Amino acid sequence: MASGKRIAVVTGGMGGIGTAICQRLASQGCTVIATVHPSEQEQSTKWLAERETEGGDISVVAGDVSSASDSARMMGEVIERFGAVDILVNCAGITRDTTMKRMQAGQWDEVIATNLSSVFYVTQPIWEGMLERGFGRVINISSVNGQRGQFGQVNYAAAKAGMHGVTMTLAQEGASKGVTVNTVSPGYVKTAMTDAIRDDIRESIIAGIPMRRMGLPEEIAAAVAFLAADEQAYLTGANLPVNGGLFIH
Ligand code: CAA
């Protein structure tokens, strides 16, 4: 896929979808840097040991993507240790689901900061370098719920819809410089995040998916690899739905 060894950063790299993306990009010859939250550093040692048995070139850097200053520090560390970033996958995300009636401002702020502001915080430190070098792939992992809304997710749906606004704008700013920016919008994928949905609600969601099953993290990783490829130079500003037919438009 890549000419030479591309440097790829995956935020939220240790999560369900993040792990599959790291594995896929590493299997295609990239040097992969997974970013993890500072509170996850201990867990990341075990995660990294598992990745080492798989043989890919994967490293971990810690940083809080919901903080502008820590994101800048973290990306500075990435560049210093590994070199210029060619591929950035903004995958870090959280949920704080509850109805509008009950949602606290803190739950709103936390989700907006982690899922949306993070895209600005993490991308900006490497953006100019991509433009100057004339190559870059930025892939924002949004959600079907950013495209159609979801009961109990006013914060999450707003953040995920906002991510594609970032994509459409950066696609225009990067287009003449060889930098493509795209969104992947997964549907319900089998991860710890969807395991946390109450069983009866999860079952009714699955019943409403035309394919009658959740997606696999590897199916999201395949879409990311498609967009990250060197040869995929003319595809930008798109929102690729990978949702088993849950939302077709
Ligand atoms: N549409 C319309 N009405 C709904 C509804 C829906 N989708 N879901 C629930 N309701 C109704 C219920 O029937 C119930 O009505 P009554 O009060 O008349 O009985 C009322 O709303 C309250 O419903 P709950 O019992 O579910 O309310 P709760 O307060 O216990 O739970 C909630 C609220 C936590 C938001 C829960 O509904 C929930 O977990 N929903 C799923 C949210 C979801 O899909 N999250 C995705 C997480 S994974 C992810 O985000 C990854 C991704 O990108 C896809």
mmCIF file of C-alpha atoms and ligand atoms in Angstrom:
data_model
loop_
_atom_site.group_PDB
_atom_site.id
_atom_site.type_symbol
_atom_site.label_atom_id
_atom_site.label_comp_id
_atom_site.label_asym_id
_atom_site.label_seq_id
_atom_site.Cartn_x
_atom_site.Cartn_y
_atom_site.Cartn_z
ATOM 1 C CA MET A 1 0.000 0.000 0.000
ATOM 2 C CA ALA A 2 2.640 2.535 1.000
ATOM 3 C CA SER A 3 5.702 3.667 -0.890
ATOM 4 C CA GLY A 4 8.475 3.444 1.697
ATOM 5 C CA LYS A 5 7.583 3.012 5.319
ATOM 6 C CA ARG A 6 4.715 5.305 6.159
ATOM 7 C CA ILE A 7 4.366 6.650 9.688
ATOM 8 C CA ALA A 8 0.799 6.228 10.960
ATOM 9 C CA VAL A 9 -0.692 7.563 14.188
ATOM 10 C CA VAL A 10 -3.907 6.047 15.525
ATOM 11 C CA THR A 11 -5.502 7.874 18.464
ATOM 12 C CA GLY A 12 -7.433 5.609 20.807
ATOM 13 C CA GLY A 13 -5.200 2.926 19.344
ATOM 14 C CA MET A 14 -5.810 0.450 22.133
ATOM 15 C CA GLY A 15 -9.602 0.436 21.759
ATOM 16 C CA GLY A 16 -11.578 -2.206 19.876
ATOM 17 C CA ILE A 17 -11.606 -0.463 16.511
ATOM 18 C CA GLY A 18 -8.251 1.250 17.177
ATOM 19 C CA THR A 19 -6.483 -2.072 17.741
ATOM 20 C CA ALA A 20 -7.769 -3.500 14.458
ATOM 21 C CA ILE A 21 -6.648 -0.356 12.614
ATOM 22 C CA CYS A 22 -3.159 -0.556 14.178
ATOM 23 C CA GLN A 23 -2.872 -4.240 13.229
ATOM 24 C CA ARG A 24 -4.051 -3.635 9.672
ATOM 25 C CA LEU A 25 -1.752 -0.668 8.983
ATOM 26 C CA ALA A 26 1.204 -2.495 10.559
ATOM 27 C CA SER A 27 0.492 -5.588 8.450
ATOM 28 C CA GLN A 28 0.739 -3.346 5.393
ATOM 29 C CA GLY A 29 4.196 -2.126 6.352
ATOM 30 C CA CYS A 30 3.489 1.086 8.245
ATOM 31 C CA THR A 31 5.283 2.157 11.384
ATOM 32 C CA VAL A 32 2.282 2.552 13.680
ATOM 33 C CA ILE A 33 2.055 4.711 16.789
ATOM 34 C CA ALA A 34 -0.994 4.092 18.961
ATOM 35 C CA THR A 35 -1.876 6.929 21.274
ATOM 36 C CA VAL A 36 -3.333 5.979 24.645
ATOM 37 C CA HIS A 37 -4.718 8.005 27.522
ATOM 38 C CA PRO A 38 -2.116 8.636 30.273
ATOM 39 C CA SER A 39 -4.293 6.606 32.666
ATOM 40 C CA GLU A 40 -3.967 3.562 30.364
ATOM 41 C CA GLN A 41 -0.175 3.360 30.319
ATOM 42 C CA GLU A 42 -0.021 0.245 32.470
ATOM 43 C CA GLN A 43 -2.588 -1.586 30.324
ATOM 44 C CA SER A 44 -0.716 -0.507 27.225
ATOM 45 C CA THR A 45 2.375 -2.518 28.208
ATOM 46 C CA LYS A 46 0.332 -5.732 28.011
ATOM 47 C CA TRP A 47 -1.389 -4.572 24.819
ATOM 48 C CA LEU A 48 1.971 -3.821 23.226
ATOM 49 C CA ALA A 49 3.387 -7.208 24.229
ATOM 50 C CA GLU A 50 0.430 -8.857 22.430
ATOM 51 C CA ARG A 51 1.089 -6.769 19.328
ATOM 52 C CA GLU A 52 4.779 -7.742 19.411
ATOM 53 C CA THR A 53 3.828 -11.415 19.132
ATOM 54 C CA GLU A 54 1.992 -10.492 15.921
ATOM 55 C CA GLY A 55 5.181 -9.031 14.487
ATOM 56 C CA GLY A 56 4.024 -5.550 13.437
ATOM 57 C CA ASP A 57 5.972 -2.351 14.027
ATOM 58 C CA ILE A 58 3.695 -0.772 16.655
ATOM 59 C CA SER A 59 4.601 1.631 19.463
ATOM 60 C CA VAL A 60 2.623 3.492 22.086
ATOM 61 C CA VAL A 61 2.681 7.167 23.058
ATOM 62 C CA ALA A 62 0.552 8.516 25.903
ATOM 63 C CA GLY A 63 -1.393 11.746 25.810
ATOM 64 C CA ASP A 64 -4.769 13.268 26.606
ATOM 65 C CA VAL A 65 -6.425 14.093 23.280
ATOM 66 C CA SER A 66 -9.112 16.162 25.037
ATOM 67 C CA SER A 67 -6.417 18.675 26.025
ATOM 68 C CA ALA A 68 -4.955 21.065 23.450
ATOM 69 C CA SER A 69 -1.639 21.396 25.272
ATOM 70 C CA ASP A 70 -1.167 17.685 25.957
ATOM 71 C CA SER A 71 -2.086 16.807 22.353
ATOM 72 C CA ALA A 72 0.543 19.259 21.086
ATOM 73 C CA ARG A 73 3.128 17.785 23.469
ATOM 74 C CA MET A 74 2.182 14.226 22.456
ATOM 75 C CA MET A 75 2.411 14.883 18.720
ATOM 76 C CA GLY A 76 5.730 16.672 19.283
ATOM 77 C CA GLU A 77 6.987 13.503 20.994
ATOM 78 C CA VAL A 78 5.739 11.384 18.068
ATOM 79 C CA ILE A 79 7.593 13.517 15.518
ATOM 80 C CA GLU A 80 10.774 13.566 17.608
ATOM 81 C CA ARG A 81 10.820 9.802 18.140
ATOM 82 C CA PHE A 82 9.454 8.520 14.833
ATOM 83 C CA GLY A 83 9.619 11.349 12.277
ATOM 84 C CA ALA A 84 6.992 13.127 10.216
ATOM 85 C CA VAL A 85 3.481 11.701 10.330
ATOM 86 C CA ASP A 86 2.041 10.519 6.971
ATOM 87 C CA ILE A 87 -1.238 8.981 8.142
ATOM 88 C CA LEU A 88 -3.388 10.120 11.050
ATOM 89 C CA VAL A 89 -6.446 8.184 12.162
ATOM 90 C CA ASN A 90 -8.531 10.113 14.700
ATOM 91 C CA CYS A 91 -10.190 7.195 16.450
ATOM 92 C CA ALA A 92 -10.257 8.172 20.146
ATOM 93 C CA GLY A 93 -13.798 8.420 21.430
ATOM 94 C CA ILE A 94 -16.031 7.913 24.450
ATOM 95 C CA THR A 95 -19.743 7.721 25.204
ATOM 96 C CA ARG A 96 -21.672 9.257 28.087
ATOM 97 C CA ASP A 97 -25.150 8.163 27.014
ATOM 98 C CA THR A 98 -28.241 9.537 28.681
ATOM 99 C CA THR A 99 -31.372 11.330 27.590
ATOM 100 C CA MET A 100 -31.453 15.101 27.088
ATOM 101 C CA LYS A 101 -33.633 15.362 30.196
ATOM 102 C CA ARG A 102 -30.874 13.938 32.395
ATOM 103 C CA MET A 103 -27.659 14.995 30.694
ATOM 104 C CA GLN A 104 -25.286 17.116 32.764
ATOM 105 C CA ALA A 105 -23.164 19.831 31.189
ATOM 106 C CA GLY A 106 -20.075 17.863 32.250
ATOM 107 C CA GLN A 107 -21.195 14.846 30.179
ATOM 108 C CA TRP A 108 -21.724 17.098 27.181
ATOM 109 C CA ASP A 109 -18.318 18.786 27.599
ATOM 110 C CA GLU A 110 -16.414 15.551 28.108
ATOM 111 C CA VAL A 111 -17.748 13.975 24.922
ATOM 112 C CA ILE A 112 -17.296 17.102 22.811
ATOM 113 C CA ALA A 113 -13.723 17.518 24.054
ATOM 114 C CA THR A 114 -12.694 13.884 23.619
ATOM 115 C CA ASN A 115 -14.503 13.092 20.370
ATOM 116 C CA LEU A 116 -14.495 16.396 18.479
ATOM 117 C CA SER A 117 -12.073 18.998 19.865
ATOM 118 C CA SER A 118 -9.446 16.247 19.913
ATOM 119 C CA VAL A 119 -9.558 16.106 16.111
ATOM 120 C CA PHE A 120 -8.476 19.745 15.963
ATOM 121 C CA TYR A 121 -5.943 19.374 18.787
ATOM 122 C CA VAL A 122 -4.228 16.283 17.362
ATOM 123 C CA THR A 123 -4.370 17.153 13.667
ATOM 124 C CA GLN A 124 -3.143 20.735 13.869
ATOM 125 C CA PRO A 125 0.411 19.957 15.072
ATOM 126 C CA ILE A 126 1.063 17.717 12.029
ATOM 127 C CA TRP A 127 -1.118 19.455 9.428
ATOM 128 C CA GLU A 128 1.377 22.031 8.181
ATOM 129 C CA GLY A 129 4.049 19.359 7.808
ATOM 130 C CA MET A 130 1.734 17.270 5.628
ATOM 131 C CA LEU A 131 1.000 20.281 3.398
ATOM 132 C CA GLU A 132 4.698 21.133 3.101
ATOM 133 C CA ARG A 133 5.726 17.570 2.223
ATOM 134 C CA GLY A 134 2.824 17.202 -0.235
ATOM 135 C CA PHE A 135 1.490 13.999 1.256
ATOM 136 C CA GLY A 136 -0.977 13.151 3.982
ATOM 137 C CA ARG A 137 -3.917 10.937 4.841
ATOM 138 C CA VAL A 138 -6.232 12.040 7.650
ATOM 139 C CA ILE A 139 -9.073 9.661 8.496
ATOM 140 C CA ASN A 140 -11.679 10.628 11.066
ATOM 141 C CA ILE A 141 -13.596 7.780 12.694
ATOM 142 C CA SER A 142 -17.117 9.125 13.148
ATOM 143 C CA SER A 143 -20.302 7.070 13.592
ATOM 144 C CA VAL A 144 -23.612 6.215 11.964
ATOM 145 C CA ASN A 145 -25.094 8.103 14.895
ATOM 146 C CA GLY A 146 -23.415 11.290 13.673
ATOM 147 C CA GLN A 147 -25.341 10.812 10.421
ATOM 148 C CA ARG A 148 -28.790 10.007 11.818
ATOM 149 C CA GLY A 149 -28.772 10.880 15.567
ATOM 150 C CA GLN A 150 -29.515 8.384 18.309
ATOM 151 C CA PHE A 151 -31.841 8.374 21.304
ATOM 152 C CA GLY A 152 -29.667 9.077 24.365
ATOM 153 C CA GLN A 153 -26.653 10.418 22.464
ATOM 154 C CA VAL A 154 -27.146 14.149 21.979
ATOM 155 C CA ASN A 155 -23.508 14.768 22.965
ATOM 156 C CA TYR A 156 -22.045 11.889 20.941
ATOM 157 C CA ALA A 157 -24.144 12.509 17.811
ATOM 158 C CA ALA A 158 -23.211 16.205 17.866
ATOM 159 C CA ALA A 159 -19.516 15.412 18.187
ATOM 160 C CA LYS A 160 -19.596 12.735 15.497
ATOM 161 C CA ALA A 161 -21.521 14.961 13.061
ATOM 162 C CA GLY A 162 -18.999 17.703 13.805
ATOM 163 C CA MET A 163 -16.125 15.430 12.866
ATOM 164 C CA HIS A 164 -17.383 15.261 9.299
ATOM 165 C CA GLY A 165 -17.579 19.058 9.218
ATOM 166 C CA VAL A 166 -13.875 19.042 10.017
ATOM 167 C CA THR A 167 -13.298 16.466 7.286
ATOM 168 C CA MET A 168 -15.120 18.459 4.590
ATOM 169 C CA THR A 169 -13.203 21.626 5.462
ATOM 170 C CA LEU A 170 -9.741 20.086 5.755
ATOM 171 C CA ALA A 171 -10.356 18.163 2.529
ATOM 172 C CA GLN A 172 -10.628 21.535 0.788
ATOM 173 C CA GLU A 173 -7.601 22.991 2.586
ATOM 174 C CA GLY A 174 -5.437 19.943 1.773
ATOM 175 C CA ALA A 175 -6.629 19.142 -1.739
ATOM 176 C CA SER A 176 -4.007 21.037 -3.732
ATOM 177 C CA LYS A 177 -1.194 19.733 -1.497
ATOM 178 C CA GLY A 178 -1.639 15.978 -1.776
ATOM 179 C CA VAL A 179 -3.379 15.660 1.581
ATOM 180 C CA THR A 180 -6.665 13.762 1.605
ATOM 181 C CA VAL A 181 -9.111 13.893 4.505
ATOM 182 C CA ASN A 182 -12.001 11.471 4.839
ATOM 183 C CA THR A 183 -14.483 10.191 7.405
ATOM 184 C CA VAL A 184 -15.344 6.576 8.127
ATOM 185 C CA SER A 185 -18.712 6.197 9.855
ATOM 186 C CA PRO A 186 -18.981 2.791 11.503
ATOM 187 C CA GLY A 187 -22.310 1.379 12.543
ATOM 188 C CA TYR A 188 -22.583 -0.795 15.657
ATOM 189 C CA VAL A 189 -19.291 -2.675 15.933
ATOM 190 C CA LYS A 190 -18.505 -5.429 18.409
ATOM 191 C CA THR A 191 -16.294 -3.668 20.972
ATOM 192 C CA ALA A 192 -16.289 -2.851 24.693
ATOM 193 C CA MET A 193 -18.273 0.304 23.843
ATOM 194 C CA THR A 194 -21.219 -1.609 22.389
ATOM 195 C CA ASP A 195 -20.878 -4.392 25.000
ATOM 196 C CA ALA A 196 -21.762 -1.684 27.539
ATOM 197 C CA ILE A 197 -25.213 -1.097 25.979
ATOM 198 C CA ARG A 198 -27.995 -2.752 28.004
ATOM 199 C CA ASP A 199 -28.592 -6.238 26.576
ATOM 200 C CA ASP A 200 -32.243 -5.700 25.592
ATOM 201 C CA ILE A 201 -31.450 -2.393 23.884
ATOM 202 C CA ARG A 202 -28.484 -3.931 22.036
ATOM 203 C CA GLU A 203 -30.632 -6.795 20.818
ATOM 204 C CA SER A 204 -33.289 -4.420 19.494
ATOM 205 C CA ILE A 205 -30.598 -2.364 17.730
ATOM 206 C CA ILE A 206 -29.201 -5.504 16.045
ATOM 207 C CA ALA A 207 -32.720 -6.491 14.968
ATOM 208 C CA GLY A 208 -32.918 -3.146 13.136
ATOM 209 C CA ILE A 209 -29.664 -3.635 11.193
ATOM 210 C CA PRO A 210 -30.397 -4.994 7.698
ATOM 211 C CA MET A 211 -27.419 -7.381 7.962
ATOM 212 C CA ARG A 212 -28.743 -8.552 11.377
ATOM 213 C CA ARG A 213 -25.327 -8.440 13.009
ATOM 214 C CA MET A 214 -22.800 -6.034 14.427
ATOM 215 C CA GLY A 215 -19.756 -5.075 12.422
ATOM 216 C CA LEU A 216 -16.296 -6.403 13.159
ATOM 217 C CA PRO A 217 -13.409 -4.057 14.023
ATOM 218 C CA GLU A 218 -11.498 -5.583 11.097
ATOM 219 C CA GLU A 219 -14.249 -4.421 8.723
ATOM 220 C CA ILE A 220 -13.669 -0.830 9.857
ATOM 221 C CA ALA A 221 -9.900 -1.296 9.582
ATOM 222 C CA ALA A 222 -10.324 -2.447 5.973
ATOM 223 C CA ALA A 223 -12.107 0.822 5.130
ATOM 224 C CA VAL A 224 -9.348 2.819 6.821
ATOM 225 C CA ALA A 225 -6.648 0.947 4.894
ATOM 226 C CA PHE A 226 -8.502 1.696 1.646
ATOM 227 C CA LEU A 227 -8.471 5.430 2.409
ATOM 228 C CA ALA A 228 -4.902 5.428 3.740
ATOM 229 C CA ALA A 229 -3.384 3.915 0.602
ATOM 230 C CA ASP A 230 -0.864 5.947 -1.388
ATOM 231 C CA GLU A 231 -2.761 5.091 -4.560
ATOM 232 C CA GLN A 232 -6.034 6.476 -3.141
ATOM 233 C CA ALA A 233 -4.994 10.030 -3.948
ATOM 234 C CA TYR A 234 -8.178 11.370 -5.573
ATOM 235 C CA LEU A 235 -10.711 10.459 -2.881
ATOM 236 C CA THR A 236 -11.218 13.276 -0.387
ATOM 237 C CA GLY A 237 -13.982 14.834 1.701
ATOM 238 C CA ALA A 238 -16.010 11.608 1.701
ATOM 239 C CA ASN A 239 -17.972 9.979 4.483
ATOM 240 C CA LEU A 240 -17.684 6.235 4.056
ATOM 241 C CA PRO A 241 -20.506 4.367 5.834
ATOM 242 C CA VAL A 242 -19.593 0.910 7.157
ATOM 243 C CA ASN A 243 -22.808 0.055 8.937
ATOM 244 C CA GLY A 244 -24.414 -3.138 7.601
ATOM 245 C CA GLY A 245 -27.099 -1.055 5.861
ATOM 246 C CA LEU A 246 -28.308 0.590 9.088
ATOM 247 C CA PHE A 247 -28.314 4.022 7.466
ATOM 248 C CA ILE A 248 -28.444 4.377 3.709
ATOM 249 C CA HIS A 249 -28.653 7.791 2.121
HETATM 250 N N1 CAA B 1 -36.587 5.745 20.328
HETATM 251 C C1 CAA B 1 -37.698 6.190 20.966
HETATM 252 N N2 CAA B 1 -37.957 5.990 22.252
HETATM 253 C C2 CAA B 1 -37.063 5.286 22.950
HETATM 254 C C3 CAA B 1 -35.879 4.782 22.364
HETATM 255 C C4 CAA B 1 -35.662 5.024 21.001
HETATM 256 N N3 CAA B 1 -34.574 4.583 20.355
HETATM 257 N N4 CAA B 1 -35.167 4.133 23.296
HETATM 258 C C5 CAA B 1 -35.887 4.216 24.439
HETATM 259 N N5 CAA B 1 -37.021 4.909 24.226
HETATM 260 C C6 CAA B 1 -38.080 5.220 25.201
HETATM 261 C C7 CAA B 1 -38.387 3.970 26.017
HETATM 262 O O1 CAA B 1 -39.381 3.198 25.365
HETATM 263 C C8 CAA B 1 -38.881 4.553 27.320
HETATM 264 O O2 CAA B 1 -40.199 5.000 27.149
HETATM 265 P P1 CAA B 1 -41.225 5.070 28.395
HETATM 266 O O3 CAA B 1 -40.587 6.002 29.392
HETATM 267 O O4 CAA B 1 -42.460 5.574 27.777
HETATM 268 O O5 CAA B 1 -41.301 3.649 28.894
HETATM 269 C C9 CAA B 1 -38.024 5.795 27.506
HETATM 270 O O6 CAA B 1 -37.585 6.162 26.164
HETATM 271 C C10 CAA B 1 -36.799 5.565 28.390
HETATM 272 O O7 CAA B 1 -35.975 4.557 27.770
HETATM 273 P P2 CAA B 1 -34.852 3.767 28.558
HETATM 274 O O8 CAA B 1 -35.487 2.813 29.505
HETATM 275 O O9 CAA B 1 -33.889 3.176 27.602
HETATM 276 O O10 CAA B 1 -34.189 4.967 29.377
HETATM 277 P P3 CAA B 1 -32.945 4.935 30.304
HETATM 278 O O11 CAA B 1 -32.884 6.267 30.931
HETATM 279 O O12 CAA B 1 -32.936 3.704 31.146
HETATM 280 O O13 CAA B 1 -31.713 4.753 29.286
HETATM 281 C C11 CAA B 1 -30.187 5.313 27.570
HETATM 282 C C12 CAA B 1 -31.390 5.771 28.404
HETATM 283 C C13 CAA B 1 -28.976 5.066 28.479
HETATM 284 C C14 CAA B 1 -29.865 6.393 26.583
HETATM 285 C C15 CAA B 1 -30.572 3.983 26.867
HETATM 286 O O14 CAA B 1 -31.774 4.173 26.156
HETATM 287 C C16 CAA B 1 -29.508 3.501 25.906
HETATM 288 O O15 CAA B 1 -28.468 2.975 26.303
HETATM 289 N N6 CAA B 1 -29.758 3.648 24.594
HETATM 290 C C17 CAA B 1 -28.803 3.217 23.554
HETATM 291 C C18 CAA B 1 -27.910 4.359 23.191
HETATM 292 C C19 CAA B 1 -26.946 3.900 22.130
HETATM 293 O O16 CAA B 1 -27.331 3.395 21.088
HETATM 294 N N7 CAA B 1 -25.653 4.083 22.370
HETATM 295 C C20 CAA B 1 -24.671 3.627 21.456
HETATM 296 C C21 CAA B 1 -23.434 3.270 22.212
HETATM 297 S S1 CAA B 1 -22.239 2.513 21.150
HETATM 298 C C22 CAA B 1 -21.697 3.759 20.181
HETATM 299 O O17 CAA B 1 -21.964 4.900 20.399
HETATM 300 C C23 CAA B 1 -20.856 3.356 19.020
HETATM 301 C C24 CAA B 1 -21.418 3.888 17.769
HETATM 302 O O18 CAA B 1 -20.847 4.809 17.218
HETATM 303 C C25 CAA B 1 -22.618 3.262 17.176
#
